[in-house]
Structure formats: structure tokens, C-alpha cells
Amino acid sequence: MSRLKRFIKAHRILLTSIITIALPAIGEMSLNTLLGLADTLMISRFIGPKALSAVGYANQIVFTLIFIFSSFNTGATAMISRAYGEEDYPKLNNIAGQAVCINVLIGIIITILAFLFAHEIFSIYDISREVYGLALNYFYIIVLGMIFMFLSFSCAAILRGAGNTVAPMIITGIANVINIIGNYMLITGFGPFPEMGIAGAAWSTTISRVIALIMYVNILFMKKGRVRIKMKDMKVTKNILKPLWNLSYPGAIEQALMQISFVIVGIIVSKLDTNSEAAFRILINIESISFMPAVGLSIAAATLVGKALGEKNIKKASNTGYTAATLGLLWGILIGLVFFILPEALVGIFTPEKKIIMISLTAMYFIGINQPLLNFMIVMSGALRGAGDTFSVMIITLLRLWIVFVPLTYLFIIVLDKGIEGVWYGEIISFLIFCIVIFIRFKSKKWTEIKIDT
């Protein structure tokens, strides 16, 4: 405890800066998670299991597209945070404006392609004709709002890069409330509204995304603040586009191959019995909730490391990365202990089935062991991305996934017959190697030599 007190005392100012940025980001992600749970409950209760299944398939495609193509925002955040540190606000606004313009183009292209190839995309799933029809119906409406979604994510990344995580949290909260109210009205036909079923859920989501974008536009284009974009800032120029592309494409490749690896792991797990597969899905949900604070800390690390480099303060940038990663590690230890103490209670939140709970218990202990590694990795990766070292993070991540994690998962589940625990055997080994390598990379300070020329 005395060491912890000394750590807090020595890093009080830096800790305050990190937590000030991280807490709203954590709040924003928590709100999105709650929205997902609310959506699931409302669709399940008011429409039925087939609609819930259809929405799950459609959202799997939508989120894959989001993860891949919103990677351009990683480059924007790194460039904006550095311009923020340099106090070069004209350059900051220029980067922000061009990032918005590029996301408009991405949104238009993805919307057109999604409409044209929707049937081909859904044909990869082995689903009933009824679920197929419901999924397409939902997907077509969601796609209409895709451009608003990409732009909202871009605007949020711009604000975070400039150190403002409060506005995205507030906007997300308002949009989510609108979405939940809209769900109830449009799904059930409340008051003057027609009963639209699954289409109502899709329209509610799309409308909430339009409203969120309007709020972002008001902040970035209308109000005087750290960021104020003018129309002239949206003209795409080579001196901004080139570094933005160089910083962003590694993230897009990383996310694309990461999503493929998750699909392959899902296929491996599907070779087990139905209860084991259900347990796997529940455990993934629990694990995804557990590292939200680390994602918030990674956003803070990215913003503050980039800002410190813009200030030409390498020592501050380095201390920020180490301090944020230490917080991630401490959170991982804490939440890991919770998994050890309350495994049955946590799994029981998601299912009453005793067989599934019993299958999950051993895996929960391994998930607990993995938490410090997972949370440390997320934050340290964020620090490197904020420094513009996105290429190294991509290479390290892909080696972890494709050379270690996926082969080990196959080995433990298919060859050695270890059940779903095999996923986390592979995960622990791969994360341990990843943490060592990424720590060595950060300690080398080669990321301080990366130039972002504009």
C-alpha cells in the first residue's frame, strides 16, 4: 500500500490529467454497452428470438465495417493531439476538416457497396429464410445511417484528440436515450406511431445517429472552442492526406485481420457442443465489459502522449505512457480478483442454465489471470498509437494473433481437447508475449523519432 501511495504522490498531476480524460471516455463506452443490452432486451421481449438473431447477424457485419474503416480516426487523433500540443490551432482545424471530409467519402462508398452486396454478404450465414429476410430488412435501414455514424465517430475522435472527452460522452448519452425511447415507440406502435417491429428498431438507431451528428456539427462548426472547422479546412490536401493515410492504414489492416481471426476462433469453438459454444459467447461478453476502463485509459494515453510530443516534451510523453499503463495493470489485477471471487454470480447474470454456468467456471479463472495482461496491453498500445507508431502496433498485434493465439487455440481445443478453456490458454500465452514485446518497444523510445509532417 505504501508503494501505491508513493506512486500516487509522485504522479499526482499526471494521474489527474489521465483520469480527467479517461473517465468521460469510460462513461461513453459504458453508455454504448448499456444501449446494446437495452436493444437486446427490447427486441427479445417485444419482437422475439428470430428478430434478435437477425439483428445479431446484421450488427456483426456493421461493427466489422466500423472497426475496419473507423481506423482512419486513429491517424486523425494522433495528428490532432500533436497539433494541440504545438498550440497550432489552424493546423489542428485543417486536420480535423480533412478527416471529416474523408469520412464523408468513406461513408458514401461503404453505404453504396453495402446496398449492392447485402444479399451476397448475408449468404455466408447458414440461417433460415425468415431470419435472412429480417436481417436484410434491418440491415438496409441501418446502412442508410452509416454515413452519419462514420461522421459521428470522426467528430468524436477529433474532440478526443484535442483533449475533450466530455462532449462525446454527453452526446452519446443523449443519442442513446433517444434510441431507447424510439425503440419502444416504433417497435410497439406507441401512441400515433405505427407498429414497425424490427424495422422500428433500425429506424430508431438511424434517427439517433442523425441527431448525434447534428450535435457534433454544432460543436465543431458553430461554436468557438479549441476546434472550430471552417469550410476551407475541408479541402483535402496531400500534405495532410499522406501522413493521415500512413498513420491510419496499419490500423485498418490490423482490425480487418483481427476480425477474421475472431471468426476463425468462433469456427473452432463451434466444433464443441452447444452448451460450450453458449458459454463461450457469454464469457466473451463478460470479458469485453471488463476492459472498458482500459480502453478509456488508452484514449487518454493516446491524447496526452501525442500532446506531449507536440510540446517537444519526450520525458512527459514517456511518463504518461508508463503511468497510464500502470493504471491499466492495477485495474486488471482488481477486476481479475473479482473474476476469481465471483465467477458463478457473473456468469449467472447472463444465463440461468446450470450446465453453461459449470462449463464457464474454470474459464473464468483463466480470464481473471489474463486481465492484468489484457488491460496493460490495451493502454500501452494506445500510448504508441498516440505517438504515431501505428505500424509497430499492427505488426505486433498480427504476430500475436496469427502466429500464437489462433494456432494455440486450435491446438488446445481440437488437438488436446481442453474445451473452451483452450481459448484463454492461448490468449494468456499470446498476451504475455505481446506485453513483453510492446513494453520493449515503448521503452526503446523509437516512437519519439516518428515525424508527422504536414
CSV table of C-alpha atoms in Angstrom, one decimal:
chain,number,residue,atom,x,y,z
A,1,MET,CA,0.0,0.0,0.0
A,2,SER,CA,2.9,2.4,0.8
A,3,ARG,CA,4.3,1.9,-2.7
A,4,LEU,CA,0.9,2.7,-4.2
A,5,LYS,CA,0.7,5.9,-2.0
A,6,ARG,CA,4.2,6.9,-3.2
A,7,PHE,CA,3.2,6.3,-6.8
A,8,ILE,CA,0.1,8.5,-6.5
A,9,LYS,CA,2.1,11.2,-4.8
A,10,ALA,CA,4.9,11.2,-7.4
A,11,HIS,CA,2.5,11.3,-10.3
A,12,ARG,CA,-0.4,13.3,-8.9
A,13,ILE,CA,-0.6,15.9,-11.7
A,14,LEU,CA,-0.2,13.3,-14.5
A,15,LEU,CA,-2.7,11.0,-12.9
A,16,THR,CA,-5.2,13.8,-12.7
A,17,SER,CA,-4.8,14.6,-16.4
A,18,ILE,CA,-5.1,11.0,-17.4
A,19,ILE,CA,-8.2,10.3,-15.3
A,20,THR,CA,-9.8,13.6,-16.4
A,21,ILE,CA,-9.7,12.4,-20.0
A,22,ALA,CA,-10.3,8.7,-19.3
A,23,LEU,CA,-13.4,8.9,-17.1
A,24,PRO,CA,-15.7,10.5,-19.7
A,25,ALA,CA,-14.4,8.1,-22.3
A,26,ILE,CA,-15.2,5.2,-20.0
A,27,GLY,CA,-18.6,6.7,-19.4
A,28,GLU,CA,-19.2,7.0,-23.2
A,29,MET,CA,-18.4,3.3,-23.7
A,30,SER,CA,-20.5,2.2,-20.7
A,31,LEU,CA,-23.4,4.1,-22.2
A,32,ASN,CA,-22.9,2.3,-25.5
A,33,THR,CA,-22.8,-1.1,-23.7
A,34,LEU,CA,-26.0,-0.3,-21.8
A,35,LEU,CA,-27.6,0.7,-25.1
A,36,GLY,CA,-26.6,-2.7,-26.6
A,37,LEU,CA,-28.2,-4.5,-23.6
A,38,ALA,CA,-31.3,-2.4,-23.8
A,39,ASP,CA,-31.7,-3.1,-27.5
A,40,THR,CA,-31.2,-6.8,-26.9
A,41,LEU,CA,-33.8,-6.9,-24.2
A,42,MET,CA,-36.4,-4.8,-26.1
A,43,ILE,CA,-36.1,-6.7,-29.3
A,44,SER,CA,-36.2,-10.0,-27.5
A,45,ARG,CA,-39.2,-9.0,-25.4
A,46,PHE,CA,-41.3,-7.1,-28.0
A,47,ILE,CA,-40.5,-9.0,-31.2
A,48,GLY,CA,-38.9,-12.4,-30.5
A,49,PRO,CA,-35.9,-14.6,-30.8
A,50,LYS,CA,-35.8,-14.7,-34.6
A,51,ALA,CA,-35.6,-10.9,-34.8
A,52,LEU,CA,-32.9,-10.9,-32.1
A,53,SER,CA,-30.9,-13.4,-34.1
A,54,ALA,CA,-31.4,-11.3,-37.3
A,55,VAL,CA,-30.2,-8.1,-35.6
A,56,GLY,CA,-27.2,-10.0,-34.2
A,57,TYR,CA,-26.1,-11.1,-37.7
A,58,ALA,CA,-26.7,-7.6,-39.2
A,59,ASN,CA,-24.8,-5.9,-36.4
A,60,GLN,CA,-21.9,-8.3,-36.8
A,61,ILE,CA,-21.4,-7.0,-40.3
A,62,VAL,CA,-22.0,-3.4,-39.3
A,63,PHE,CA,-19.5,-3.5,-36.5
A,64,THR,CA,-16.9,-5.2,-38.6
A,65,LEU,CA,-17.2,-2.3,-41.1
A,66,ILE,CA,-16.9,0.2,-38.3
A,67,PHE,CA,-13.8,-1.4,-36.8
A,68,ILE,CA,-12.0,-1.5,-40.1
A,69,PHE,CA,-12.9,1.8,-41.6
A,70,SER,CA,-13.0,4.0,-38.5
A,71,SER,CA,-9.3,3.2,-38.2
A,72,PHE,CA,-8.7,6.4,-40.1
A,73,ASN,CA,-9.7,8.2,-36.9
A,74,THR,CA,-6.6,6.7,-35.2
A,75,GLY,CA,-4.4,8.8,-37.5
A,76,ALA,CA,-6.5,11.9,-37.1
A,77,THR,CA,-6.3,11.6,-33.3
A,78,ALA,CA,-2.5,11.3,-33.3
A,79,MET,CA,-2.1,14.3,-35.7
A,80,ILE,CA,-4.7,16.4,-33.8
A,81,SER,CA,-3.2,15.7,-30.4
A,82,ARG,CA,0.3,16.7,-31.7
A,83,ALA,CA,-1.0,19.9,-33.2
A,84,TYR,CA,-2.8,20.5,-29.9
A,85,GLY,CA,0.5,20.2,-28.1
A,86,GLU,CA,2.1,22.5,-30.5
A,87,GLU,CA,-0.8,25.0,-30.0
A,88,ASP,CA,-1.0,25.2,-33.8
A,89,TYR,CA,-4.8,25.6,-34.0
A,90,PRO,CA,-5.1,26.5,-37.7
A,91,LYS,CA,-3.3,23.2,-38.5
A,92,LEU,CA,-5.5,21.4,-35.9
A,93,ASN,CA,-8.6,22.6,-37.6
A,94,ASN,CA,-7.2,21.8,-41.1
A,95,ILE,CA,-6.5,18.2,-40.0
A,96,ALA,CA,-10.0,18.0,-38.4
A,97,GLY,CA,-11.7,19.3,-41.5
A,98,GLN,CA,-10.0,16.9,-43.8
A,99,ALA,CA,-10.7,14.0,-41.5
A,100,VAL,CA,-14.4,14.8,-41.7
A,101,CYS,CA,-14.2,15.1,-45.5
A,102,ILE,CA,-12.5,11.7,-45.8
A,103,ASN,CA,-15.1,10.1,-43.6
A,104,VAL,CA,-17.9,11.6,-45.8
A,105,LEU,CA,-16.3,9.8,-48.8
A,106,ILE,CA,-15.8,6.6,-46.8
A,107,GLY,CA,-19.4,6.7,-45.6
A,108,ILE,CA,-20.8,7.2,-49.1
A,109,ILE,CA,-18.7,4.4,-50.6
A,110,ILE,CA,-19.5,1.9,-47.8
A,111,THR,CA,-23.2,2.7,-48.0
A,112,ILE,CA,-23.3,2.1,-51.8
A,113,LEU,CA,-21.3,-1.2,-51.5
A,114,ALA,CA,-23.4,-2.4,-48.6
A,115,PHE,CA,-26.6,-1.9,-50.5
A,116,LEU,CA,-25.2,-3.5,-53.7
A,117,PHE,CA,-23.8,-6.6,-52.0
A,118,ALA,CA,-26.1,-7.1,-49.0
A,119,HIS,CA,-27.6,-10.4,-50.4
A,120,GLU,CA,-24.1,-11.8,-51.0
A,121,ILE,CA,-22.9,-10.8,-47.6
A,122,PHE,CA,-25.8,-12.5,-45.7
A,123,SER,CA,-25.5,-15.6,-47.9
A,124,ILE,CA,-22.3,-16.6,-46.0
A,125,TYR,CA,-24.5,-17.3,-42.9
A,126,ASP,CA,-26.4,-20.6,-42.6
A,127,ILE,CA,-29.7,-19.1,-41.4
A,128,SER,CA,-33.3,-19.7,-42.1
A,129,ARG,CA,-35.2,-17.8,-44.8
A,130,GLU,CA,-37.2,-15.9,-42.2
A,131,VAL,CA,-34.2,-14.8,-40.2
A,132,TYR,CA,-32.4,-13.9,-43.5
A,133,GLY,CA,-35.4,-11.7,-44.5
A,134,LEU,CA,-35.5,-9.9,-41.1
A,135,ALA,CA,-31.7,-9.4,-41.2
A,136,LEU,CA,-31.8,-7.8,-44.6
A,137,ASN,CA,-34.7,-5.6,-43.7
A,138,TYR,CA,-32.9,-4.3,-40.6
A,139,PHE,CA,-29.5,-4.0,-42.4
A,140,TYR,CA,-30.9,-1.9,-45.3
A,141,ILE,CA,-32.3,0.7,-42.8
A,142,ILE,CA,-29.1,0.7,-40.7
A,143,VAL,CA,-27.0,1.3,-43.8
A,144,LEU,CA,-28.9,4.5,-44.5
A,145,GLY,CA,-27.5,5.9,-41.3
A,146,MET,CA,-23.9,4.6,-41.9
A,147,ILE,CA,-22.6,7.9,-43.2
A,148,PHE,CA,-23.9,9.7,-40.1
A,149,MET,CA,-22.3,7.0,-37.9
A,150,PHE,CA,-18.9,7.4,-39.6
A,151,LEU,CA,-19.0,11.1,-39.3
A,152,SER,CA,-20.0,11.0,-35.7
A,153,PHE,CA,-17.1,8.7,-34.9
A,154,SER,CA,-14.8,11.0,-36.8
A,155,CYS,CA,-16.1,14.1,-34.8
A,156,ALA,CA,-15.7,12.2,-31.5
A,157,ALA,CA,-12.1,11.2,-32.4
A,158,ILE,CA,-11.3,14.9,-33.3
A,159,LEU,CA,-12.6,16.1,-30.0
A,160,ARG,CA,-10.7,13.4,-28.0
A,161,GLY,CA,-7.5,14.3,-29.9
A,162,ALA,CA,-8.0,17.9,-28.7
A,163,GLY,CA,-8.5,16.6,-25.1
A,164,ASN,CA,-12.3,16.9,-25.0
A,165,THR,CA,-13.8,13.5,-24.0
A,166,VAL,CA,-16.8,15.1,-22.1
A,167,ALA,CA,-18.7,16.2,-25.2
A,168,PRO,CA,-18.7,12.8,-26.9
A,169,MET,CA,-19.9,11.2,-23.6
A,170,ILE,CA,-22.8,13.7,-23.3
A,171,ILE,CA,-23.8,13.4,-27.0
A,172,THR,CA,-23.7,9.6,-26.7
A,173,GLY,CA,-25.9,9.7,-23.6
A,174,ILE,CA,-28.5,11.9,-25.3
A,175,ALA,CA,-28.5,9.8,-28.5
A,176,ASN,CA,-28.8,6.6,-26.5
A,177,VAL,CA,-31.8,7.9,-24.6
A,178,ILE,CA,-33.4,9.0,-27.9
A,179,ASN,CA,-32.7,5.5,-29.3
A,180,ILE,CA,-34.2,3.6,-26.4
A,181,ILE,CA,-37.4,5.8,-26.4
A,182,GLY,CA,-37.6,5.5,-30.2
A,183,ASN,CA,-37.2,1.7,-29.9
A,184,TYR,CA,-40.2,1.5,-27.6
A,185,MET,CA,-42.4,3.8,-29.7
A,186,LEU,CA,-41.6,2.4,-33.2
A,187,ILE,CA,-41.3,-1.3,-32.2
A,188,THR,CA,-44.6,-1.5,-30.3
A,189,GLY,CA,-46.5,1.3,-32.1
A,190,PHE,CA,-46.9,3.5,-29.1
A,191,GLY,CA,-49.3,6.4,-29.4
A,192,PRO,CA,-49.6,7.8,-33.0
A,193,PHE,CA,-46.7,5.7,-34.3
A,194,PRO,CA,-47.2,2.5,-36.4
A,195,GLU,CA,-46.1,-0.8,-35.1
A,196,MET,CA,-42.9,-1.4,-37.2
A,197,GLY,CA,-41.2,-4.3,-35.4
A,198,ILE,CA,-37.6,-4.9,-36.4
A,199,ALA,CA,-37.8,-2.0,-38.8
A,200,GLY,CA,-38.7,0.3,-35.9
A,201,ALA,CA,-35.6,-0.7,-34.1
A,202,ALA,CA,-33.5,0.1,-37.1
A,203,TRP,CA,-35.2,3.5,-37.8
A,204,SER,CA,-34.7,4.4,-34.1
A,205,THR,CA,-31.0,3.7,-34.3
A,206,THR,CA,-30.6,5.6,-37.6
A,207,ILE,CA,-32.6,8.7,-36.3
A,208,SER,CA,-30.5,8.8,-33.1
A,209,ARG,CA,-27.3,8.7,-35.2
A,210,VAL,CA,-28.5,11.7,-37.3
A,211,ILE,CA,-29.3,13.6,-34.1
A,212,ALA,CA,-25.9,12.8,-32.7
A,213,LEU,CA,-24.2,14.1,-35.8
A,214,ILE,CA,-26.2,17.4,-35.6
A,215,MET,CA,-24.9,17.9,-32.1
A,216,TYR,CA,-21.3,17.2,-33.2
A,217,VAL,CA,-21.6,19.6,-36.1
A,218,ASN,CA,-22.9,22.3,-33.7
A,219,ILE,CA,-19.8,21.9,-31.5
A,220,LEU,CA,-17.2,21.6,-34.3
A,221,PHE,CA,-18.5,24.0,-36.9
A,222,MET,CA,-20.6,26.5,-35.0
A,223,LYS,CA,-19.1,27.1,-31.6
A,224,LYS,CA,-15.9,28.9,-30.7
A,225,GLY,CA,-13.6,26.5,-29.0
A,226,ARG,CA,-10.3,24.6,-29.2
A,227,VAL,CA,-11.6,23.1,-32.5
A,228,ARG,CA,-13.6,25.1,-35.0
A,229,ILE,CA,-13.8,23.8,-38.5
A,230,LYS,CA,-14.5,26.1,-41.5
A,231,MET,CA,-15.4,25.0,-45.0
A,232,LYS,CA,-11.9,25.9,-46.2
A,233,ASP,CA,-10.5,23.3,-43.8
A,234,MET,CA,-12.3,20.5,-45.5
A,235,LYS,CA,-10.4,20.8,-48.8
A,236,VAL,CA,-8.3,17.6,-48.9
A,237,THR,CA,-4.6,18.3,-49.5
A,238,LYS,CA,-1.6,16.0,-50.0
A,239,ASN,CA,0.3,17.3,-47.0
A,240,ILE,CA,-2.5,16.2,-44.6
A,241,LEU,CA,-3.8,13.2,-46.5
A,242,LYS,CA,-0.4,11.5,-46.8
A,243,PRO,CA,0.5,11.4,-43.1
A,244,LEU,CA,-3.1,10.7,-42.2
A,245,TRP,CA,-3.0,7.6,-44.6
A,246,ASN,CA,0.4,6.5,-43.3
A,247,LEU,CA,-0.8,6.6,-39.7
A,248,SER,CA,-4.3,5.1,-40.4
A,249,TYR,CA,-3.8,2.2,-42.9
A,250,PRO,CA,-2.0,0.0,-40.3
A,251,GLY,CA,-5.0,0.2,-38.0
A,252,ALA,CA,-7.4,-0.7,-40.8
A,253,ILE,CA,-5.3,-3.8,-41.7
A,254,GLU,CA,-4.9,-4.7,-38.1
A,255,GLN,CA,-8.7,-4.5,-37.5
A,256,ALA,CA,-9.6,-6.4,-40.7
A,257,LEU,CA,-7.2,-9.4,-39.9
A,258,MET,CA,-8.3,-9.2,-36.2
A,259,GLN,CA,-11.9,-9.6,-37.2
A,260,ILE,CA,-11.0,-12.6,-39.4
A,261,SER,CA,-9.1,-14.2,-36.5
A,262,PHE,CA,-12.2,-13.8,-34.3
A,263,VAL,CA,-14.3,-15.5,-36.9
A,264,ILE,CA,-11.8,-18.4,-37.1
A,265,VAL,CA,-11.7,-18.8,-33.3
A,266,GLY,CA,-15.6,-18.8,-33.4
A,267,ILE,CA,-15.5,-21.6,-36.0
A,268,ILE,CA,-13.0,-23.6,-33.8
A,269,VAL,CA,-15.3,-23.2,-30.8
A,270,SER,CA,-18.3,-24.2,-32.9
A,271,LYS,CA,-16.8,-27.7,-33.0
A,272,LEU,CA,-17.6,-28.1,-29.4
A,273,ASP,CA,-21.1,-28.9,-28.0
A,274,THR,CA,-23.9,-26.3,-28.0
A,275,ASN,CA,-23.6,-25.5,-24.2
A,276,SER,CA,-19.8,-24.9,-24.6
A,277,GLU,CA,-20.5,-22.5,-27.5
A,278,ALA,CA,-23.1,-20.7,-25.5
A,279,ALA,CA,-20.7,-20.4,-22.6
A,280,PHE,CA,-18.0,-19.0,-24.9
A,281,ARG,CA,-20.4,-16.2,-26.1
A,282,ILE,CA,-21.2,-15.3,-22.5
A,283,LEU,CA,-17.6,-15.3,-21.5
A,284,ILE,CA,-16.7,-13.0,-24.4
A,285,ASN,CA,-19.4,-10.6,-23.3
A,286,ILE,CA,-18.1,-10.6,-19.7
A,287,GLU,CA,-14.5,-10.0,-20.9
A,288,SER,CA,-15.5,-7.2,-23.3
A,289,ILE,CA,-17.2,-5.3,-20.4
A,290,SER,CA,-14.2,-5.8,-18.1
A,291,PHE,CA,-11.7,-3.9,-20.2
A,292,MET,CA,-13.7,-0.8,-20.9
A,293,PRO,CA,-11.8,1.3,-18.3
A,294,ALA,CA,-8.5,0.2,-20.1
A,295,VAL,CA,-9.9,1.5,-23.4
A,296,GLY,CA,-10.7,4.8,-21.7
A,297,LEU,CA,-7.2,4.9,-20.3
A,298,SER,CA,-5.8,4.1,-23.8
A,299,ILE,CA,-7.7,7.1,-25.3
A,300,ALA,CA,-6.2,9.3,-22.5
A,301,ALA,CA,-2.8,7.9,-23.2
A,302,ALA,CA,-3.0,8.5,-26.9
A,303,THR,CA,-4.2,12.1,-26.5
A,304,LEU,CA,-1.7,13.0,-23.8
A,305,VAL,CA,1.3,11.3,-25.4
A,306,GLY,CA,0.6,13.0,-28.7
A,307,LYS,CA,0.2,16.3,-27.0
A,308,ALA,CA,3.4,15.9,-25.1
A,309,LEU,CA,5.3,15.1,-28.3
A,310,GLY,CA,3.8,18.3,-29.8
A,311,GLU,CA,5.2,20.2,-26.9
A,312,LYS,CA,8.6,18.6,-27.6
A,313,ASN,CA,8.5,17.0,-24.1
A,314,ILE,CA,9.6,13.5,-24.6
A,315,LYS,CA,10.0,12.8,-20.9
A,316,LYS,CA,6.4,13.8,-20.2
A,317,ALA,CA,5.2,11.6,-23.2
A,318,SER,CA,7.1,8.6,-21.8
A,319,ASN,CA,5.9,9.1,-18.2
A,320,THR,CA,2.3,9.5,-19.5
A,321,GLY,CA,2.5,6.1,-21.3
A,322,TYR,CA,4.0,4.3,-18.2
A,323,THR,CA,1.6,5.9,-15.8
A,324,ALA,CA,-1.5,5.1,-17.9
A,325,ALA,CA,-0.3,1.6,-18.4
A,326,THR,CA,0.3,1.1,-14.7
A,327,LEU,CA,-3.3,2.2,-14.1
A,328,GLY,CA,-4.4,-0.3,-16.6
A,329,LEU,CA,-2.4,-3.0,-14.9
A,330,LEU,CA,-3.8,-2.1,-11.5
A,331,TRP,CA,-7.4,-2.2,-12.9
A,332,GLY,CA,-6.6,-5.6,-14.5
A,333,ILE,CA,-5.5,-7.0,-11.1
A,334,LEU,CA,-8.6,-5.7,-9.4
A,335,ILE,CA,-11.1,-7.0,-11.9
A,336,GLY,CA,-9.2,-10.2,-12.2
A,337,LEU,CA,-9.7,-10.8,-8.4
A,338,VAL,CA,-13.4,-10.2,-8.9
A,339,PHE,CA,-13.5,-12.9,-11.6
A,340,PHE,CA,-11.8,-15.3,-9.1
A,341,ILE,CA,-14.2,-14.4,-6.2
A,342,LEU,CA,-17.5,-14.2,-8.1
A,343,PRO,CA,-17.3,-16.4,-11.2
A,344,GLU,CA,-20.6,-18.1,-10.8
A,345,ALA,CA,-22.5,-14.9,-9.9
A,346,LEU,CA,-21.1,-13.1,-13.0
A,347,VAL,CA,-22.0,-15.9,-15.5
A,348,GLY,CA,-25.4,-16.2,-13.8
A,349,ILE,CA,-26.3,-12.7,-14.8
A,350,PHE,CA,-26.3,-13.9,-18.4
A,351,THR,CA,-27.9,-17.3,-18.1
A,352,PRO,CA,-29.8,-19.4,-15.5
A,353,GLU,CA,-28.6,-22.7,-17.2
A,354,LYS,CA,-26.6,-24.7,-14.6
A,355,LYS,CA,-24.7,-26.7,-17.3
A,356,ILE,CA,-23.5,-23.5,-19.0
A,357,ILE,CA,-22.5,-21.9,-15.7
A,358,MET,CA,-20.5,-25.0,-14.7
A,359,ILE,CA,-18.7,-25.1,-18.1
A,360,SER,CA,-17.8,-21.4,-17.7
A,361,LEU,CA,-16.3,-21.6,-14.2
A,362,THR,CA,-12.8,-22.9,-15.0
A,363,ALA,CA,-12.5,-20.5,-17.9
A,364,MET,CA,-13.5,-17.6,-15.7
A,365,TYR,CA,-10.4,-18.2,-13.5
A,366,PHE,CA,-8.2,-18.1,-16.6
A,367,ILE,CA,-9.9,-14.9,-17.8
A,368,GLY,CA,-9.1,-13.5,-14.3
A,369,ILE,CA,-5.4,-14.4,-14.8
A,370,ASN,CA,-5.5,-12.7,-18.2
A,371,GLN,CA,-6.9,-9.4,-17.0
A,372,PRO,CA,-3.7,-7.7,-16.0
A,373,LEU,CA,-2.0,-8.6,-19.3
A,374,LEU,CA,-5.0,-7.6,-21.4
A,375,ASN,CA,-5.5,-4.2,-19.7
A,376,PHE,CA,-1.8,-3.4,-19.8
A,377,MET,CA,-1.7,-4.2,-23.5
A,378,ILE,CA,-4.6,-2.1,-24.4
A,379,VAL,CA,-3.3,1.0,-22.7
A,380,MET,CA,0.3,0.6,-23.9
A,381,SER,CA,-1.0,0.1,-27.5
A,382,GLY,CA,-2.9,3.4,-27.1
A,383,ALA,CA,0.2,5.2,-26.0
A,384,LEU,CA,2.1,4.0,-29.0
A,385,ARG,CA,-0.8,4.9,-31.4
A,386,GLY,CA,-0.9,8.4,-29.9
A,387,ALA,CA,2.8,8.8,-30.7
A,388,GLY,CA,2.0,7.8,-34.3
A,389,ASP,CA,3.6,4.3,-34.0
A,390,THR,CA,0.6,2.6,-35.5
A,391,PHE,CA,2.7,0.3,-37.9
A,392,SER,CA,4.6,-1.3,-35.0
A,393,VAL,CA,1.4,-2.0,-33.1
A,394,MET,CA,-0.1,-3.5,-36.2
A,395,ILE,CA,2.8,-5.9,-36.7
A,396,ILE,CA,3.0,-6.9,-33.1
A,397,THR,CA,-0.8,-7.5,-32.9
A,398,LEU,CA,-0.9,-9.6,-36.1
A,399,LEU,CA,2.0,-11.7,-35.0
A,400,ARG,CA,0.2,-12.3,-31.7
A,401,LEU,CA,-3.0,-13.3,-33.4
A,402,TRP,CA,-1.8,-15.4,-36.3
A,403,ILE,CA,1.5,-16.9,-35.1
A,404,VAL,CA,0.5,-17.5,-31.4
A,405,PHE,CA,-3.2,-17.1,-30.5
A,406,VAL,CA,-5.1,-18.7,-33.4
A,407,PRO,CA,-2.8,-21.8,-33.7
A,408,LEU,CA,-2.7,-22.3,-29.9
A,409,THR,CA,-6.5,-22.1,-29.7
A,410,TYR,CA,-6.7,-24.8,-32.4
A,411,LEU,CA,-4.1,-26.9,-30.6
A,412,PHE,CA,-5.8,-26.7,-27.1
A,413,ILE,CA,-9.4,-27.1,-28.3
A,414,ILE,CA,-9.2,-29.5,-31.3
A,415,VAL,CA,-5.9,-31.5,-30.7
A,416,LEU,CA,-5.7,-31.5,-26.9
A,417,ASP,CA,-9.5,-31.4,-26.2
A,418,LYS,CA,-9.3,-28.8,-23.5
A,419,GLY,CA,-12.8,-27.3,-24.1
A,420,ILE,CA,-13.4,-23.6,-24.1
A,421,GLU,CA,-10.6,-23.1,-21.6
A,422,GLY,CA,-8.4,-23.6,-24.6
A,423,VAL,CA,-9.3,-20.1,-25.9
A,424,TRP,CA,-7.9,-18.5,-22.8
A,425,TYR,CA,-4.8,-20.8,-22.6
A,426,GLY,CA,-3.9,-19.4,-26.0
A,427,GLU,CA,-4.9,-15.8,-25.0
A,428,ILE,CA,-2.8,-15.8,-21.8
A,429,ILE,CA,0.3,-17.0,-23.7
A,430,SER,CA,-0.2,-14.6,-26.6
A,431,PHE,CA,-0.9,-11.6,-24.3
A,432,LEU,CA,2.2,-12.4,-22.2
A,433,ILE,CA,4.4,-12.4,-25.2
A,434,PHE,CA,2.7,-9.3,-26.6
A,435,CYS,CA,3.1,-7.3,-23.3
A,436,ILE,CA,6.8,-8.1,-23.2
A,437,VAL,CA,7.3,-7.1,-26.8
A,438,ILE,CA,5.2,-3.9,-26.7
A,439,PHE,CA,6.9,-2.9,-23.4
A,440,ILE,CA,10.3,-3.3,-25.0
A,441,ARG,CA,9.1,-1.2,-28.0
A,442,PHE,CA,7.9,1.6,-25.7
A,443,LYS,CA,11.0,1.5,-23.6
A,444,SER,CA,13.2,1.9,-26.7
A,445,LYS,CA,11.6,5.3,-27.4
A,446,LYS,CA,11.9,4.8,-31.1
A,447,TRP,CA,8.4,6.1,-31.3
A,448,THR,CA,9.7,9.6,-30.3
A,449,GLU,CA,11.5,9.7,-33.7
A,450,ILE,CA,8.3,9.4,-35.7
A,451,LYS,CA,7.7,12.5,-37.7
A,452,ILE,CA,4.2,13.7,-38.6
A,453,ASP,CA,4.9,16.1,-41.4
A,454,THR,CA,2.1,18.3,-42.6
